[in-house]
XYZ file of C-alpha atoms in Angstrom:
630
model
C 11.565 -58.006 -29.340
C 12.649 -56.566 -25.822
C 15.773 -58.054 -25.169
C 16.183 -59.524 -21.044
C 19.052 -57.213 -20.222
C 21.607 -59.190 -17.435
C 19.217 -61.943 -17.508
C 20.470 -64.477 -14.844
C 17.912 -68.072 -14.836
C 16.857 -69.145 -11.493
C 16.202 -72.470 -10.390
C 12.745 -72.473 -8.006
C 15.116 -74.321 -5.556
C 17.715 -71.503 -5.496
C 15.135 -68.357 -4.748
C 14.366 -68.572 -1.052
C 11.811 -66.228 0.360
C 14.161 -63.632 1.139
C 17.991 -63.892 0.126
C 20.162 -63.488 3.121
C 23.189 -61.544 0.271
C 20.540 -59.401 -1.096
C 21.154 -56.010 -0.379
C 18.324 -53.676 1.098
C 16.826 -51.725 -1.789
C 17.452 -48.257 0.131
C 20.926 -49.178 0.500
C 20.890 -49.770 -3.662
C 19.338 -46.412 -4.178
C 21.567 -44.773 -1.699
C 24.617 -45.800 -2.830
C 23.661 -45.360 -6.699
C 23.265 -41.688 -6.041
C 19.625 -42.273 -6.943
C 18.162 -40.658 -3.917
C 19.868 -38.684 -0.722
C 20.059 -40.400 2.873
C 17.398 -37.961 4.277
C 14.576 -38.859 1.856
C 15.267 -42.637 2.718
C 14.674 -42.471 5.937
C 11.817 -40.307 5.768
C 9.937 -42.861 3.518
C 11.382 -45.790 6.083
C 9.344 -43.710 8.873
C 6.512 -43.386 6.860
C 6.588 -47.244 5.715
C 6.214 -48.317 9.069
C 2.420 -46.989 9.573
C 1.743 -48.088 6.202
C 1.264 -51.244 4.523
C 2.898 -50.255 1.262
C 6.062 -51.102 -0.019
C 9.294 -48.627 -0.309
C 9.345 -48.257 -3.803
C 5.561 -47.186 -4.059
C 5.763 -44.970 -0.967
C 8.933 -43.258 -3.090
C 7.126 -43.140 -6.568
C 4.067 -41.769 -5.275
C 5.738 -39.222 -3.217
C 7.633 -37.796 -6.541
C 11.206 -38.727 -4.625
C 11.612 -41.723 -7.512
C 10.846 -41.938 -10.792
C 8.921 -45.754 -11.847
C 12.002 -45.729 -14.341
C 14.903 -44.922 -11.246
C 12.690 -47.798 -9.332
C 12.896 -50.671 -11.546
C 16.656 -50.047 -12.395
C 17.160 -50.473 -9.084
C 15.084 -53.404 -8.509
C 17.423 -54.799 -11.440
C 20.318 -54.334 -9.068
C 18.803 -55.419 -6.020
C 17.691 -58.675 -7.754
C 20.058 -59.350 -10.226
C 17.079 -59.735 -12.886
C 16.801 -58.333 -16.050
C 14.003 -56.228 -17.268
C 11.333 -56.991 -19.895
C 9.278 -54.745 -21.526
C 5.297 -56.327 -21.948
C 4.103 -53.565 -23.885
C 7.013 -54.044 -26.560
C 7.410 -57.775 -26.180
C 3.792 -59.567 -25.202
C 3.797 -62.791 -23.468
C 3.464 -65.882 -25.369
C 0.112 -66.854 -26.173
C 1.145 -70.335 -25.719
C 2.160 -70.029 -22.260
C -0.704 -68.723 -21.544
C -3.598 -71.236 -22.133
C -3.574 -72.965 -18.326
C -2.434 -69.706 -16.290
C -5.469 -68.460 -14.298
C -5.470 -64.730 -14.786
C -6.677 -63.820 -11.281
C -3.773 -65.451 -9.794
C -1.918 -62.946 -12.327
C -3.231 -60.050 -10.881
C -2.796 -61.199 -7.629
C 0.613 -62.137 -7.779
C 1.165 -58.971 -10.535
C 3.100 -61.636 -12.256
C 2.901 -63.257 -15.825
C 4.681 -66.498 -17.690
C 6.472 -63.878 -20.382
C 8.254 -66.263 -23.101
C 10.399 -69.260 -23.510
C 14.436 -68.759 -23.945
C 17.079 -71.458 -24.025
C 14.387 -74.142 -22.995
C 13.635 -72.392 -19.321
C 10.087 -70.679 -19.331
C 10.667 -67.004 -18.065
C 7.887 -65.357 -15.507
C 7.959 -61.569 -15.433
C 7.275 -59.818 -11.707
C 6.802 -56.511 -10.273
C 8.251 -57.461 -7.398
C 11.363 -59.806 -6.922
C 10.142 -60.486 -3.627
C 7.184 -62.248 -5.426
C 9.594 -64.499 -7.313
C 9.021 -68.051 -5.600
C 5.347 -67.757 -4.879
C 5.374 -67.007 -9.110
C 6.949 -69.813 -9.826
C 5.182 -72.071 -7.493
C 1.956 -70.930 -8.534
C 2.662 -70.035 -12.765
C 5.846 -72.317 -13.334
C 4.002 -75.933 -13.472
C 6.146 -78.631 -14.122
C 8.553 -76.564 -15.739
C 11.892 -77.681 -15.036
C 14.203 -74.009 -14.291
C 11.395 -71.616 -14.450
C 13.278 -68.119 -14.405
C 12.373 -64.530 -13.161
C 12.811 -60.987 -14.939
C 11.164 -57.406 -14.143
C 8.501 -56.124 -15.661
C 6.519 -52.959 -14.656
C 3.033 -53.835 -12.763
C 0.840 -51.704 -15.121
C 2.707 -53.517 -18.134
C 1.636 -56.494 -16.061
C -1.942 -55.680 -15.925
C -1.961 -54.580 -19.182
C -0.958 -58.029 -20.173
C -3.723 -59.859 -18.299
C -6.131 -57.332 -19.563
C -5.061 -58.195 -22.938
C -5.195 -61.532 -22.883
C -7.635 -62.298 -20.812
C -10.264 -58.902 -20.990
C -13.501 -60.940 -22.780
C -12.807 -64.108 -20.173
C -13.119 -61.836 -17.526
C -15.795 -59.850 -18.765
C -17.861 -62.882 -18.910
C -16.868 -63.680 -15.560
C -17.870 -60.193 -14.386
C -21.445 -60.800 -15.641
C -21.826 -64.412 -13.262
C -19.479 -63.488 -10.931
C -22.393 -63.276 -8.756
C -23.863 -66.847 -7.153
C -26.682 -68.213 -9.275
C -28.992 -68.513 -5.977
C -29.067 -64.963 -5.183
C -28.378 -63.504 -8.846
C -31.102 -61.977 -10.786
C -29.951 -63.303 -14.396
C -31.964 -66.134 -14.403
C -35.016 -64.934 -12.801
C -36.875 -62.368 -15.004
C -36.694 -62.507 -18.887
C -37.068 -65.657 -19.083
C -40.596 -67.329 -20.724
C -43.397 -68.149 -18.180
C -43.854 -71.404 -17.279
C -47.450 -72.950 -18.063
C -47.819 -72.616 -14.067
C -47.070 -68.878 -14.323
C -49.289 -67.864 -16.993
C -52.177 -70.388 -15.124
C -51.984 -68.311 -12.090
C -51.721 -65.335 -14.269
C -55.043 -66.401 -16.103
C -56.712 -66.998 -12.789
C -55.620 -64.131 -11.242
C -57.411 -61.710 -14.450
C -60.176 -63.960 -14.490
C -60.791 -63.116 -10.900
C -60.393 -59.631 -10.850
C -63.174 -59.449 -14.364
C -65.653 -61.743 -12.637
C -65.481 -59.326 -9.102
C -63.616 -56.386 -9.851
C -65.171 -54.124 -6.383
C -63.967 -57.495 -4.058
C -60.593 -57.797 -5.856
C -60.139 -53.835 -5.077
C -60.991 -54.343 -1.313
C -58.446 -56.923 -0.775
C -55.990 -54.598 -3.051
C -56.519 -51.553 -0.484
C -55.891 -54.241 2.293
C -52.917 -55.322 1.337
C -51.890 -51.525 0.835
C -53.439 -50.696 4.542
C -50.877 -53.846 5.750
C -48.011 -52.573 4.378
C -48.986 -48.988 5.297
C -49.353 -49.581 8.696
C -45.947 -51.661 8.586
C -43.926 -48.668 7.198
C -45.342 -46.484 9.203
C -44.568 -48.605 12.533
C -41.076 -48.837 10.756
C -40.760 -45.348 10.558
C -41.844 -44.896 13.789
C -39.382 -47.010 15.728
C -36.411 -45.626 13.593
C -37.465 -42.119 14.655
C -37.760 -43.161 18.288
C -34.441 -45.207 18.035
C -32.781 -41.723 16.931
C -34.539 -39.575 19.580
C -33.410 -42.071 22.294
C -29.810 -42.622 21.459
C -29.173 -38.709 19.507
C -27.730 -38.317 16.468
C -24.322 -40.351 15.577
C -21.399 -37.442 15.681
C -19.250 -36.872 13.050
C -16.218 -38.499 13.539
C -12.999 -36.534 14.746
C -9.936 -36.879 12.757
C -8.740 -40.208 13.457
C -5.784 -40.384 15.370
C -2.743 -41.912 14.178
C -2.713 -45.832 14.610
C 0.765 -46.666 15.782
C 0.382 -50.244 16.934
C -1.535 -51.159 13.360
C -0.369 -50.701 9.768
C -2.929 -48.561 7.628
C -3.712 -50.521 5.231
C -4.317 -49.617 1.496
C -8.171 -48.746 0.066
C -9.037 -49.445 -3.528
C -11.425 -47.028 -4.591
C -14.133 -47.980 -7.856
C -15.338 -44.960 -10.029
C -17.251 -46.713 -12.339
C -17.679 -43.922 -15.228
C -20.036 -44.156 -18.320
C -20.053 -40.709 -20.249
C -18.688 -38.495 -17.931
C -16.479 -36.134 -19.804
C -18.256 -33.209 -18.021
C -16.862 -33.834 -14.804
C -13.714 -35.309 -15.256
C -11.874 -32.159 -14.200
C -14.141 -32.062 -10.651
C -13.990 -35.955 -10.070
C -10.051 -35.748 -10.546
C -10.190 -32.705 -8.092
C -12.276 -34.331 -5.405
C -9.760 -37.730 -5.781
C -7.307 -35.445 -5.038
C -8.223 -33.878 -1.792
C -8.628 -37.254 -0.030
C -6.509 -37.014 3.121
C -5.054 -40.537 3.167
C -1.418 -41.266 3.215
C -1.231 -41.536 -1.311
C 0.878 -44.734 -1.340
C -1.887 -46.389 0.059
C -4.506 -45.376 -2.266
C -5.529 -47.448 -5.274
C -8.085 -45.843 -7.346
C -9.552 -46.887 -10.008
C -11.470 -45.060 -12.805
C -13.574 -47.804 -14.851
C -14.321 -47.163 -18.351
C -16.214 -48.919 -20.740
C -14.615 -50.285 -23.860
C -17.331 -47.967 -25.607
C -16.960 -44.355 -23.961
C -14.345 -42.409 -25.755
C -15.433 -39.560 -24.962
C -14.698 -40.128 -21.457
C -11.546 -41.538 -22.384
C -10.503 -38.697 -24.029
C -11.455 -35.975 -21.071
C -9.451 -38.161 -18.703
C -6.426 -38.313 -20.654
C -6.357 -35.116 -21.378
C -5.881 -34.872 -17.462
C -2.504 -35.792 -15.501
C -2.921 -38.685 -13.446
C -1.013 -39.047 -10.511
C 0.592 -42.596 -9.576
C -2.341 -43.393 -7.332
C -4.679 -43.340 -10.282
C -5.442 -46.369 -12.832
C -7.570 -46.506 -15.967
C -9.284 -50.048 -16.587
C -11.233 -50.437 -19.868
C -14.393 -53.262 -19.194
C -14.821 -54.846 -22.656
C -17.583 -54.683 -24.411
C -20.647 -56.755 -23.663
C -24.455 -56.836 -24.315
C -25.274 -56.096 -20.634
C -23.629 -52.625 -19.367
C -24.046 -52.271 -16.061
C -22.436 -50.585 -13.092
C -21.709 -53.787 -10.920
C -20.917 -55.701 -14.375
C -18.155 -52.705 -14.334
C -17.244 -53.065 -10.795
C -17.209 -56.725 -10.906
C -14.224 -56.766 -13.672
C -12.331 -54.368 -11.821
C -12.384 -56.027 -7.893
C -9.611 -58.440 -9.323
C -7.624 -55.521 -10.034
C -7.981 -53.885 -7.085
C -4.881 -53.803 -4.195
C -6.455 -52.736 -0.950
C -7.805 -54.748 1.638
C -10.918 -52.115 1.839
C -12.807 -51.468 -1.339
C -14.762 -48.817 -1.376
C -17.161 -47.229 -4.060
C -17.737 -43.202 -5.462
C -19.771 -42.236 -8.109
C -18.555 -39.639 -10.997
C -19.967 -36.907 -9.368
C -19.142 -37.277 -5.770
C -17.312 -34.584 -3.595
C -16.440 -36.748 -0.704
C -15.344 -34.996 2.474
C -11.428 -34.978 2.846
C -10.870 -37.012 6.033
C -13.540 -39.841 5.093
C -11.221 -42.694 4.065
C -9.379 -41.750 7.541
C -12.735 -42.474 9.363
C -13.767 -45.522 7.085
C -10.150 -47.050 7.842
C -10.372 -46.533 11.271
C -14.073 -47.779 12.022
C -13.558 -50.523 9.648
C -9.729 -51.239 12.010
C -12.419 -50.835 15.344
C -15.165 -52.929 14.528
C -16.135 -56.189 15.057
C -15.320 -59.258 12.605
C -18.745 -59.064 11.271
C -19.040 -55.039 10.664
C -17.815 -55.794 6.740
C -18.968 -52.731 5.190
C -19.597 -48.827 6.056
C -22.162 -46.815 4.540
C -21.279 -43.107 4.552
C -23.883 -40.182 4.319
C -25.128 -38.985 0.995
C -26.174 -35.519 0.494
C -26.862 -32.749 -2.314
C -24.383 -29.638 -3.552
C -27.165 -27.923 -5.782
C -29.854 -28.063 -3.106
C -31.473 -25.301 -3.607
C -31.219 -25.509 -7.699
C -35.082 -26.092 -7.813
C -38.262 -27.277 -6.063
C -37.447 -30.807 -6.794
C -34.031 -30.454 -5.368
C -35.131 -29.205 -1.985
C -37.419 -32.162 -2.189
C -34.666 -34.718 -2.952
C -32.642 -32.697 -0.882
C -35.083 -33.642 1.795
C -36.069 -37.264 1.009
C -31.995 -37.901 1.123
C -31.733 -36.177 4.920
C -34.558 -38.030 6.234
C -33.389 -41.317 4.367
C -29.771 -41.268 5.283
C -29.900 -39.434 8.676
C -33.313 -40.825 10.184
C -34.491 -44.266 8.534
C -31.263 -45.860 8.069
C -29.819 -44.905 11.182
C -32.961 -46.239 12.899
C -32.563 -49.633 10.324
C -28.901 -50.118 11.949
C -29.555 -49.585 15.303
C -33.083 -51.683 15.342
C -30.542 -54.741 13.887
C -31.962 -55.433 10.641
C -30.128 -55.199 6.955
C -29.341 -51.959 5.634
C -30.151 -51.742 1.756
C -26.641 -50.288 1.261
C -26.516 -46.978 -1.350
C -24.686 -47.283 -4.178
C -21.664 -44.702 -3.176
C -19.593 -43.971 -0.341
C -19.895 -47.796 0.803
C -16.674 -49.590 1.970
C -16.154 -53.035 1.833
C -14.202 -55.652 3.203
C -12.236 -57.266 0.470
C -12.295 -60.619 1.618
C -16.373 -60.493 2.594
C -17.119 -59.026 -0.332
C -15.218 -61.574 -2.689
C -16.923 -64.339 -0.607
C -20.002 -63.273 -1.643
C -19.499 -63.234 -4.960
C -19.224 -59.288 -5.468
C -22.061 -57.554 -6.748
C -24.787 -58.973 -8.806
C -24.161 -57.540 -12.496
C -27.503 -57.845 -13.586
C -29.205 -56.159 -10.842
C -30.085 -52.242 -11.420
C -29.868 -51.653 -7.746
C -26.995 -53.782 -6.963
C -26.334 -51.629 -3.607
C -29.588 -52.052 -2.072
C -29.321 -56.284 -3.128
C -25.663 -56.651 -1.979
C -27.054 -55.034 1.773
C -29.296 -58.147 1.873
C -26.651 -60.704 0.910
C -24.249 -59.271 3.318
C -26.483 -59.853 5.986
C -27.834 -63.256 4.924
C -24.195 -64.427 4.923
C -24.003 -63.241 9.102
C -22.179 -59.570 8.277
C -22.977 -56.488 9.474
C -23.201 -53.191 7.953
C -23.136 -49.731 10.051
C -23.515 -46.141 8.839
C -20.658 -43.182 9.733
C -20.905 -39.671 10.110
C -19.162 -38.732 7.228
C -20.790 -37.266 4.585
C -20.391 -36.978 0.536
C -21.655 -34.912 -1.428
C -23.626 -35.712 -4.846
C -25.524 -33.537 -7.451
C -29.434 -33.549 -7.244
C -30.822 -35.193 -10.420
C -33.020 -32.181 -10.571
C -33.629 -31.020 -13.909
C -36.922 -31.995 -14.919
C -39.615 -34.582 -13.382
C -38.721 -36.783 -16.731
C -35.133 -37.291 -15.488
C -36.000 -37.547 -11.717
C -38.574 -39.932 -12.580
C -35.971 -42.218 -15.214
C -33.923 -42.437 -12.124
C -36.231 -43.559 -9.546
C -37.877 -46.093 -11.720
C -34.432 -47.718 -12.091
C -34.293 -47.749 -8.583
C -37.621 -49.221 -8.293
C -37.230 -51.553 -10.584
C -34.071 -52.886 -9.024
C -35.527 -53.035 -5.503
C -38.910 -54.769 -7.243
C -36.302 -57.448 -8.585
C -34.028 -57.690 -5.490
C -37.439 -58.550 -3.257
C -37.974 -61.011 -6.163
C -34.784 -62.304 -6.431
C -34.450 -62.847 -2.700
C -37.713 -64.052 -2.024
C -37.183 -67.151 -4.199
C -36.933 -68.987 -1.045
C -38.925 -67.755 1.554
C -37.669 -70.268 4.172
C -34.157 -69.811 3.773
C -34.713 -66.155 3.725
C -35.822 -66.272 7.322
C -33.652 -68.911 8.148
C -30.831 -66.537 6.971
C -32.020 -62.755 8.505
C -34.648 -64.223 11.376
C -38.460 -63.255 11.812
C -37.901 -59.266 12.421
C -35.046 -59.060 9.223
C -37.459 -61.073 7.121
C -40.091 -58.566 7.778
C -37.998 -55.627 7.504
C -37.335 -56.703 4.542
C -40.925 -56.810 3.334
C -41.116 -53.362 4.422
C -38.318 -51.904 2.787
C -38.510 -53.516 -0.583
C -42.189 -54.510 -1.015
C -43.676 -51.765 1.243
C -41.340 -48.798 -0.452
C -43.140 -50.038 -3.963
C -46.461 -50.533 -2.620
C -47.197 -47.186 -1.171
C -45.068 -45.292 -4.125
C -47.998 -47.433 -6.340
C -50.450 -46.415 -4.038
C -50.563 -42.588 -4.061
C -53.581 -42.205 -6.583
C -55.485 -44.298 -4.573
C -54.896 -42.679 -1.303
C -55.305 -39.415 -3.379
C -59.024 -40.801 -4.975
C -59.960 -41.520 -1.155
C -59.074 -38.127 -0.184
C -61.653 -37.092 -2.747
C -64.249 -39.060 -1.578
C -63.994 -37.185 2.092
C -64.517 -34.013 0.181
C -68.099 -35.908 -1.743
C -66.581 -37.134 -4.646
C -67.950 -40.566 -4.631
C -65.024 -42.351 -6.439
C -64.527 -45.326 -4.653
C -66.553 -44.871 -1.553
C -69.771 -47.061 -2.853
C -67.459 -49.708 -3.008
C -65.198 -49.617 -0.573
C -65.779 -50.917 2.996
C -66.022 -47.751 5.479
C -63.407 -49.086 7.907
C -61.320 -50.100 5.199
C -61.316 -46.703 3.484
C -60.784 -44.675 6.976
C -58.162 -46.962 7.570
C -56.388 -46.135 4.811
C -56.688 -42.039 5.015
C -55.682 -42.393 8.651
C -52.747 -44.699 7.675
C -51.946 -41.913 4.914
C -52.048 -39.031 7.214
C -49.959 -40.802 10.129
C -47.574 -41.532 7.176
C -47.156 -38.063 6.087
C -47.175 -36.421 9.730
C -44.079 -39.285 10.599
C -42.163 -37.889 7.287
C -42.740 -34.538 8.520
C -41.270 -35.209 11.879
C -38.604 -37.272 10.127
C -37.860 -34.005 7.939
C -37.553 -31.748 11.031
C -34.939 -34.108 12.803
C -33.028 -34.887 9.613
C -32.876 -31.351 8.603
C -32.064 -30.162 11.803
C -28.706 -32.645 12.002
C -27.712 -31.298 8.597
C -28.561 -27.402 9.436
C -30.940 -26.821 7.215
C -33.843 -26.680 9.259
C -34.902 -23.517 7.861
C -35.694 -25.692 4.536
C -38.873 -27.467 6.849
C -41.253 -25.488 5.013
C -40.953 -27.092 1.804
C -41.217 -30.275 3.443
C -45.106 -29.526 3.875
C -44.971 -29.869 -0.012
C -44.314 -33.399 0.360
C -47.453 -34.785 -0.698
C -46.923 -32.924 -4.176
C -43.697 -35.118 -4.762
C -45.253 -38.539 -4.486
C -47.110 -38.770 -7.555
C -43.814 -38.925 -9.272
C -42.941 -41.613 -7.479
C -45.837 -43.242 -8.593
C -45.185 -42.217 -12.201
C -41.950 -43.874 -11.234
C -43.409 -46.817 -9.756
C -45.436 -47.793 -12.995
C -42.478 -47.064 -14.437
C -40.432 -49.562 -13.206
C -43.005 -52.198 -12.910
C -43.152 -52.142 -16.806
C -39.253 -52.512 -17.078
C -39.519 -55.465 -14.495
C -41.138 -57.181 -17.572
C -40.141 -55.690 -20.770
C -36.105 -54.133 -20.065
C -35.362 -55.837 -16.426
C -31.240 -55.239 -17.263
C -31.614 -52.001 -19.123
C -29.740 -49.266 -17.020
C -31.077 -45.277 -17.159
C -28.555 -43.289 -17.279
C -28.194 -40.760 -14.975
C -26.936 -37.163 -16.852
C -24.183 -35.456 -14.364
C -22.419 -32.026 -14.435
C -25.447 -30.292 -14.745
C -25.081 -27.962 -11.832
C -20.987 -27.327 -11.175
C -21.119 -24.383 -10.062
C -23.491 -25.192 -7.250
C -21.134 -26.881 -5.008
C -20.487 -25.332 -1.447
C -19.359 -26.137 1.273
C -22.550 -26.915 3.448
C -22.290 -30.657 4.492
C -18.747 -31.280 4.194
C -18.479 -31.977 7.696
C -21.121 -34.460 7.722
C-alpha cells in the first residue's frame, strides 16, 4: 500500500479557505530551485487572462513536470501524497459519496488511518469544500495529495457502470425518446392503425388525394421557408468571418472542454491528434476529451501509440446495450472542466482560431445565446459526383437555410459538430438525449423550448464527404432521418406545450423542418410519377384531381428553382461558384433521399436506437485548404 508520506491530519475547523502562513506556490518552486524567476512571472502574466491555475498553466507549458508540481504542492500544503493507482480508495467509504461531486471537487474519501477518514485532493485549495461536502459526520476528516487523473481514474473505477446508466437517462423523461418507440402498441394504437388500412383498402384513389395534399401543404410550407431564409440573407448579406478576436483584458478566458466521441477510428487518429493540435487557444485552458468505448481497442491502441500532450484525456464509456454518441457524450460532461463545452467529430479539421471566436461570441452575447453552431463543410469535395452534391446540400444548408432559421427567430436544429455549449444550460437540460440518433438536431429544440438561443458563426470546419457509394450515403442519411422522424415524435407528444414553449411561428417551423424535410424526401417518386404524366404517361392522372396534381408539379419546380438560387448564393460565399453547374443535377440526388427516407421510416419501427456507423479516413489525402477561413 502507498504509504501518506509527511502526513499531517487536519481538523475541518483548522483549514480556512486560504491560510494566511501558507506560502505562495511560485515562491515554493522558486526557492526549491524547481523553476527560474523569469518563467514564474511569465506564467503569473499569462494567469491573469486565463482562468487556469499556476500549476496547469506550468505543466502544460513543459516549464514543470506533473511530478515537480505535486512535490511542491506537498510543501506548499504540508500534505502528504497518495498514490490511487497503487493504493485504491476504500470501497467502504465509498457507498454514500456521490461521484459527480467527486469529479467536481477532483476529490475522493481515500482510506481510514488512526480512526480519522483521509480525503485525497488535487488541489489543497479544495481541502474544506472536500471535507464539507465528502467528510459527513466524520469527526477529524484529513487531507493528502493525489494526482487529478489518479482521481478520475478512481471515480471511473468505482463508479463507471453507475454512471453509464446515468448517461443513458440523463436526459428528462418528457422530452427523451426511450420510452416512446419500441414499446408495444396500445389497443388504441393498433385501432387507429386498423382503421387507418381499412380506409385506405375500401378507397385507395381518395386516400391518395388527401396523401398528395398533405404533401402539396408541406411543399408549399418549405418552399415559403426557403424563401424567406433566402430573402433574410439577401437583405442583411452574408455573416463575415470573424477577425481574430482581440485580447480580452478586462475578462478571464475561460477554459473549453472539447468531446471527441470516437467509435473505430484508428484511421485517423494521427489527423484528429494533428487538427487538436493546431487550435489557437491559450493550452492551459483546453480540456479535451477523446471518448472511447469500453469495446474499441483498436482505437485504443492507435491513440496510445500517439503522445498526448497534457491538454488531452482518454475516458473509456463502459459497456452497455445502447451505444450511442450522446450516451458517450453524456458520461463524459461530468468530466469535463470548462465552462464552454463544445463538440468535434473524429474527422474534423477545425479552423485554427475557432475556439478564439466561439469564446469571444459566447463572452458577447446575451444570457440566452447558450450555444454556437459553427459552419460545416467538405475537404474531399470534389472526390466524386456525390461529393459535389453533398458538397452542395452542406453550403446551401449551413450558409443559406440556417442562417435564414436564426435570423427569422425560430430554433435551429443544431449539427452534431462544431456546436458550443454553455455548461450550465446544457446540464440544465439534461444534456443530450442518449437514445436519440440525431441528438443535435433534438437538443436545438430543447434549447429553445427552455427560452435559449442558439446563433451560427462564421467559422468554418472542415469534415470528410461520406462519399463512397450511394449505400453508405444513403446508411447515413436514413440515420439522420430516422432521428429527426423520432425527434418530431418525441416533441410532438404534447402539442400544446410545444407551442406554449416555441410560440405559433417556432411551432410551425418546426413542422417544416422535421415533418416537411421527411415528407418531401418521401415524396420524390411521386412528384417524379406526376412528371410522367405531363409527358402522357397516365400514371396517376385518372385519379388525381387536376388542380391538385398541377399544384404539386408547380410546388416541385418552385422547390427546385429556390435550391438552385440557394446553391448560387451559398456557393458563391464559400468560392466555389464555379461548382453551380452540378447543382442543375440536383434532381438526380433526391431519390436517394427517398431510398433514405424509407429507410429510416423502417428503423423508426424495427431498430429506433440502432446507430449506422459512419466509415471515416477514406479520403486523407484530400484535405486542402479551401474553407479554412470560413
Amino acid at each position: 500500500m502507498a504509504q501518506v508520506l509527511s502526513f499531517r491530519p487536519l481538523d475541518a475547523a483548522e483549514l480556512p479557505a486560504a491560510p494566511p502562513t501558507r506560502p505562495f506556490l511560485g515562491d515554493v518552486l522558486v526557492r526549491s530551485g524547481r523553476l527560474a524567476r523569469p518563467v514564474l512571472d511569465a506564467a503569473l502574466a499569462a494567469q491573469r487572462g486565463q482562468d487556469s491555475l499556476l500549476g496547469t498553466i506550468l505543466v502544460v507549458g513543459g516549464q514543470l513536470s506533473p511530478e515537480a508540481l505535486a512535490e511542491a504542492l506537498s510543501e506548499q500544503s504540508g500534505l502528504g501524497r497518495v498514490d490511487l493507482d497503487a493504493a485504491p480508495p476504500d470501497p467502504a467509504l465509498l457507498e454514500a459519496v456521490d461521484p459527480y461531486v467527486c469529479l467536481r471537487l477532483d476529490a475522493v474519501p481515500w482510506r481510514r488511518i488512526g480512526g480519522r477518514v483521509v480525503i485525497a485532493v488535487a488541489n489543497p485549495a479544495d481541502g474544506p469544500q472536500a471535507i464539507a461536502l465528502l467528510g459527513g459526520d466524520e469527526p477529524g476528516t484529513a487531507l493528502a495529495l493525489a494526482a487529478p487523473q489518479a482521481i478520475r481514474n478512481a471515480v471511473s473505477r468505482a463508479f463507471g457502470r453507475q454512471m453509464a446508466r446515468d448517461a443513458r437517462e440523463r436526459c428528462p423523461e418528457v422530452f427523451s425518446c426511450r420510452n416512446l418507440v419500441g414499446q408495444s402498441p396500445s389497443w388504441r394504437k393498433a385501432a387507429a392503425l386498423l382503421l387507418l388500412a381499412a380506409a385506405i383498402v375500401a378507397a385507395p384513389w381518395q386516400a391518395l388525394t388527401v396523401v398528395l395534399a398533405w404533401v402539396l401543404a408541406i411543399g408549399v410550407a418549405t418552399n415559403g421557408l426557403r424563401l424567406a431564409a433566402i430573402a433574410t440573407r439577401l437583405r442583411r448579406g452574408a455573416r463575415k468571418p470573424p477577425e481574430v478576436p482581440r485580447l480580452v483584458d478586462y475578462r478571464r478566458l475561460p477554459k473549453v472542454s472539447v468531446l471527441v466521441p470516437l467509435w473505430r477510428e484508428e484511421r485517423i487518429a494521427e489527423q484528429l491528434l494533428a487538427a487538436l493540435g493546431a487550435m489557437e487557444y491559450p493550452p492551459p485552458l483546453l480540456d479535451i476529451k477523446l471518448v472511447l468505448e469500453e469495446a474499441d481497442d483498436t482505437t485504443r491502441a492507435a491513440i496510445a501509440r500517439c503522445t498526448l500532450p497534457p491538454t488531452i484525456e482518454v475516458l473509456t464509456v463502459p459497456a452497455d446495450t445502447l451505444r450511442t454518441k450522446p450516451r458517450a457524450m453524456n458520461y463524459a460532461l461530468p468530466f469535463c472542466r470548462g465552462d464552454i463545452v463544445g463538440v468535434y467529430d473524429a474527422e474534423d479539421r477545425p479552423h485554427p482560431g475557432q475556439l478564439r471566436a466561439v469564446v469571444q461570441h459566447l463572452l458577447d452575447a446575451a444570457p440566452d445565446v447558450a450555444c454556437v453552431q459553427g459552419y460545416l463543410d467538405f475537404y474531399n469535395d470534389r472526390a466524386n459526383l456525390i461529393a459535389r452534391w453533398f458538397t452542395i446540400e452542406y453550403a446551401v444548408w449551413f450558409r443559406v437555410f440556417l442562417q435564414g432559421i436564426e435570423r427569422l427567430g425560430l430554433p435551429i436544429p443544431l449539427g452534431g459538430t462544431t456546436v458550443f455549449f454553455r455548461r450550465r444550460a446544457l446540464e440544465a437540460l439534461g444534456g443530450w438525449d442518449a437514445h436519440n440518433v440525431t441528438e443535435d438536431a433534438d437538443l436545438g429544440m430543447r434549447l429553445a423550448r427552455r427560452g435559449y438561443r442558439c446563433e451560427m458563426i462564421a467559422s468554418t470546419t472542415l469534415e470528410e464527404a461520406n462519399c463512397a457509394g450511394p449505400l453508405r450515403w444513403i446508411g447515413q442519411r436514413s440515420r439522420w432521418q430516422k432521428g429527426y422522424a423520432i425527434t418530431w415524435a418525441s416533441h410532438m407528444r404534447n402539442p400544446a406545450a410545444l407551442v406554449r414553449d416555441l410560440g405559433w411561428p417556432g411551432f410551425l417551423g418546426f413542422q417544416v423542418l422535421f415533418l416537411g424535410g421527411l415528407t418531401s424526401a418521401l415524396a420524390v417518386p411521386l412528384f417524379w410519377v406526376l412528371m410522367a404524366d405531363t409527358l402522357g404517361f397516365g400514371l396517376l392522372a385518372p385519379h388525381v384531381p387536376a388542380p391538385l396534381a398541377i399544384g404539386l408539379i408547380v410546388s416541385g419546380c418552385v422547390g427546385s428553382v429556390t435550391m438552385l438560387a440557394a446553391a448560387a448564393i451559398a456557393l458563391n460565399d464559400t468560392g466555389r461558384f464555379g461548382m453551380l453547374p452540378w447543382a442543375l443535377l440536383l434532381p438526380l440526388y433526391w431519390p436517394l433521399a427517398a431510398a433514405a427516407a424509407v429507410r429510416a421510416l423502417v428503423g423508426v419501427f424495427t431498430a429506433p436506437f440502432h446507430w449506422t456507423k459512419t466509415e471515416h479516413g477514406l479520403h486523407l489525402g484530400a484535405a486542402t485548404e479551401e474553407g479554412q477561413s470560413g
